[in-house]
Amino acid sequence: MKIRDTFTVSVLALSLAFSLSACKKKEETAVLPPPAAAPAPAPLPDLVNVPVSVKQIVLNNKIDEATKQAVPMSAFAPGDTVYAVVQTIGSGKVALKALWTYHRGDKTAQVNETVQEIEAAGPASTAFNVSKPGGWPTGDYQVEVFMNDVSSGVQKFAVK
């Protein structure tokens, strides 16, 4: 056999191999299902269309008068004005009362009691405050917040 014939046979063999592979059935590729959708986020709580409730009571010696916001504190100086910011959610008309008391041992003395009527329509902040011109005696105090004469929370603090 001549080189030319060998070359021709090789080319024919390669052509035949390619033809046979082209006739082969293509392998099926697996079709993956679309990824599962992420679960829907939990719905946000309704802060408006519910009855008014006290969410938090924050004490500080100053507040932002425009927004009635304060950073929590638990110790005060004798000359401080003490603010209690009552944060509420919900809608409706309620009476909020702040009852301030001084505690020494097993004795309690009322310092102040203030009531504010509010008509809430969603999250709101209501500020109460007490001050004493001559300064507070050092010791333990608390403010208890009532909503419509039902206790909604207590915050204890100290004057040092």
Tab-separated table of C-alpha atoms in Angstrom:
chain	number	residue	atom	x	y	z
A	1	MET	CA	0.000	0.000	0.000
A	2	LYS	CA	1.253	3.407	-0.850
A	3	ILE	CA	1.435	6.350	1.515
A	4	ARG	CA	-1.275	8.058	-0.423
A	5	ASP	CA	-3.576	5.054	-0.006
A	6	THR	CA	-2.721	4.862	3.684
A	7	PHE	CA	-3.576	8.554	4.070
A	8	THR	CA	-6.873	8.072	2.234
A	9	VAL	CA	-7.801	5.088	4.407
A	10	SER	CA	-6.973	7.084	7.539
A	11	VAL	CA	-9.119	10.012	6.418
A	12	LEU	CA	-11.991	7.652	5.565
A	13	ALA	CA	-11.685	5.951	8.961
A	14	LEU	CA	-11.778	9.278	10.780
A	15	SER	CA	-14.749	10.442	8.725
A	16	LEU	CA	-16.572	7.230	9.515
A	17	ALA	CA	-15.818	7.628	13.240
A	18	PHE	CA	-17.155	11.190	13.231
A	19	SER	CA	-20.225	10.120	11.293
A	20	LEU	CA	-20.973	7.340	13.731
A	21	SER	CA	-20.530	9.616	16.729
A	22	ALA	CA	-22.829	12.175	15.148
A	23	CYS	CA	-25.489	9.505	14.714
A	24	LYS	CA	-25.266	8.494	18.352
A	25	LYS	CA	-28.169	9.563	20.461
A	26	LYS	CA	-27.200	12.582	22.521
A	27	GLU	CA	-27.120	12.028	26.241
A	28	GLU	CA	-29.995	13.750	27.928
A	29	THR	CA	-29.047	16.424	30.366
A	30	ALA	CA	-30.954	16.501	33.596
A	31	VAL	CA	-33.378	19.377	33.797
A	32	LEU	CA	-33.318	20.785	37.283
A	33	PRO	CA	-36.510	22.192	38.729
A	34	PRO	CA	-36.438	25.909	39.424
A	35	PRO	CA	-35.091	26.744	42.870
A	36	ALA	CA	-37.708	26.851	45.582
A	37	ALA	CA	-38.906	30.326	46.345
A	38	ALA	CA	-37.614	31.794	49.580
A	39	PRO	CA	-40.231	31.724	52.314
A	40	ALA	CA	-42.189	34.921	52.572
A	41	PRO	CA	-40.987	37.165	55.395
A	42	ALA	CA	-43.123	37.135	58.507
A	43	PRO	CA	-45.663	39.943	58.414
A	44	LEU	CA	-44.784	42.958	60.504
A	45	PRO	CA	-46.875	43.339	63.633
A	46	ASP	CA	-49.735	45.785	63.371
A	47	LEU	CA	-48.775	48.740	65.546
A	48	VAL	CA	-51.844	50.820	64.693
A	49	ASN	CA	-55.008	48.715	64.476
A	50	VAL	CA	-54.712	47.221	67.959
A	51	PRO	CA	-55.731	48.553	71.370
A	52	VAL	CA	-53.217	50.875	73.012
A	53	SER	CA	-50.551	49.126	75.089
A	54	VAL	CA	-47.317	50.186	76.747
A	55	LYS	CA	-44.311	48.902	74.830
A	56	GLN	CA	-41.508	50.366	76.962
A	57	ILE	CA	-40.692	52.868	79.720
A	58	VAL	CA	-37.362	54.676	79.374
A	59	LEU	CA	-35.818	56.886	82.087
A	60	ASN	CA	-33.319	59.693	81.453
A	61	ASN	CA	-32.319	63.123	82.742
A	62	LYS	CA	-33.070	64.735	79.364
A	63	ILE	CA	-35.219	63.997	76.345
A	64	ASP	CA	-35.562	65.189	72.800
A	65	GLU	CA	-38.631	67.404	73.203
A	66	ALA	CA	-39.624	67.061	69.531
A	67	THR	CA	-39.673	63.274	69.422
A	68	LYS	CA	-39.948	62.440	73.137
A	69	GLN	CA	-37.045	59.992	72.848
A	70	ALA	CA	-34.458	59.183	75.510
A	71	VAL	CA	-31.482	56.888	76.060
A	72	PRO	CA	-32.098	54.562	79.057
A	73	MET	CA	-30.518	55.520	82.403
A	74	SER	CA	-30.900	54.006	85.856
A	75	ALA	CA	-28.862	56.357	88.085
A	76	PHE	CA	-29.323	60.104	88.557
A	77	ALA	CA	-27.709	63.015	90.385
A	78	PRO	CA	-29.649	64.773	93.194
A	79	GLY	CA	-30.239	67.877	91.036
A	80	ASP	CA	-31.487	66.003	87.951
A	81	THR	CA	-34.941	66.215	86.463
A	82	VAL	CA	-35.997	62.591	85.880
A	83	TYR	CA	-37.977	61.890	82.712
A	84	ALA	CA	-40.022	58.760	82.054
A	85	VAL	CA	-40.799	58.318	78.368
A	86	VAL	CA	-43.698	55.916	77.917
A	87	GLN	CA	-43.679	54.329	74.464
A	88	THR	CA	-47.031	52.962	73.328
A	89	ILE	CA	-48.415	51.165	70.296
A	90	GLY	CA	-51.984	50.917	69.061
A	91	SER	CA	-54.855	53.311	68.639
A	92	GLY	CA	-57.439	54.704	71.000
A	93	LYS	CA	-57.980	57.062	73.895
A	94	VAL	CA	-56.385	56.118	77.232
A	95	ALA	CA	-55.300	57.712	80.481
A	96	LEU	CA	-51.620	57.202	81.337
A	97	LYS	CA	-50.557	57.772	84.922
A	98	ALA	CA	-47.009	57.972	86.287
A	99	LEU	CA	-46.710	57.248	90.019
A	100	TRP	CA	-43.256	58.206	91.376
A	101	THR	CA	-42.183	56.767	94.749
A	102	TYR	CA	-39.156	56.841	97.073
A	103	HIS	CA	-38.119	53.618	98.859
A	104	ARG	CA	-36.090	53.268	102.052
A	105	GLY	CA	-36.038	49.817	103.554
A	106	ASP	CA	-39.640	48.658	103.810
A	107	LYS	CA	-41.027	52.232	103.749
A	108	THR	CA	-42.399	53.908	100.629
A	109	ALA	CA	-43.241	57.571	100.135
A	110	GLN	CA	-45.140	58.970	97.161
A	111	VAL	CA	-43.167	61.672	95.353
A	112	ASN	CA	-45.531	62.608	92.521
A	113	GLU	CA	-48.517	61.395	90.514
A	114	THR	CA	-49.355	62.753	87.060
A	115	VAL	CA	-52.073	61.710	84.604
A	116	GLN	CA	-52.091	62.437	80.872
A	117	GLU	CA	-54.962	61.626	78.527
A	118	ILE	CA	-53.710	60.573	75.107
A	119	GLU	CA	-55.431	59.753	71.839
A	120	ALA	CA	-53.005	57.448	70.069
A	121	ALA	CA	-53.089	56.545	66.393
A	122	GLY	CA	-50.086	54.240	66.209
A	123	PRO	CA	-46.720	54.249	67.960
A	124	ALA	CA	-46.366	57.234	70.298
A	125	SER	CA	-44.169	58.533	73.112
A	126	THR	CA	-45.532	60.354	76.154
A	127	ALA	CA	-43.143	62.038	78.593
A	128	PHE	CA	-43.566	62.458	82.347
A	129	ASN	CA	-41.032	64.158	84.609
A	130	VAL	CA	-40.282	65.007	88.215
A	131	SER	CA	-37.803	67.430	89.727
A	132	LYS	CA	-37.036	68.722	93.199
A	133	PRO	CA	-35.669	72.278	93.502
A	134	GLY	CA	-33.527	71.460	96.558
A	135	GLY	CA	-32.341	68.159	95.053
A	136	TRP	CA	-33.424	64.554	95.544
A	137	PRO	CA	-32.350	62.640	98.643
A	138	THR	CA	-30.012	59.819	97.648
A	139	GLY	CA	-31.663	56.434	97.596
A	140	ASP	CA	-33.936	54.126	95.615
A	141	TYR	CA	-36.914	55.314	93.574
A	142	GLN	CA	-39.309	53.942	91.021
A	143	VAL	CA	-41.937	55.079	88.589
A	144	GLU	CA	-44.927	52.852	87.923
A	145	VAL	CA	-46.959	53.545	84.795
A	146	PHE	CA	-50.673	52.806	84.729
A	147	MET	CA	-52.925	52.730	81.687
A	148	ASN	CA	-56.578	53.256	82.577
A	149	ASP	CA	-55.667	52.459	86.213
A	150	VAL	CA	-54.028	49.108	85.336
A	151	SER	CA	-50.288	48.785	85.952
A	152	SER	CA	-48.329	48.624	82.690
A	153	GLY	CA	-44.792	48.530	84.038
A	154	VAL	CA	-42.279	49.693	86.627
A	155	GLN	CA	-38.849	51.256	86.211
A	156	LYS	CA	-36.557	51.440	89.246
A	157	PHE	CA	-33.756	53.975	89.542
A	158	ALA	CA	-31.325	55.379	92.075
A	159	VAL	CA	-30.239	58.873	93.048
A	160	LYS	CA	-26.551	58.932	93.976
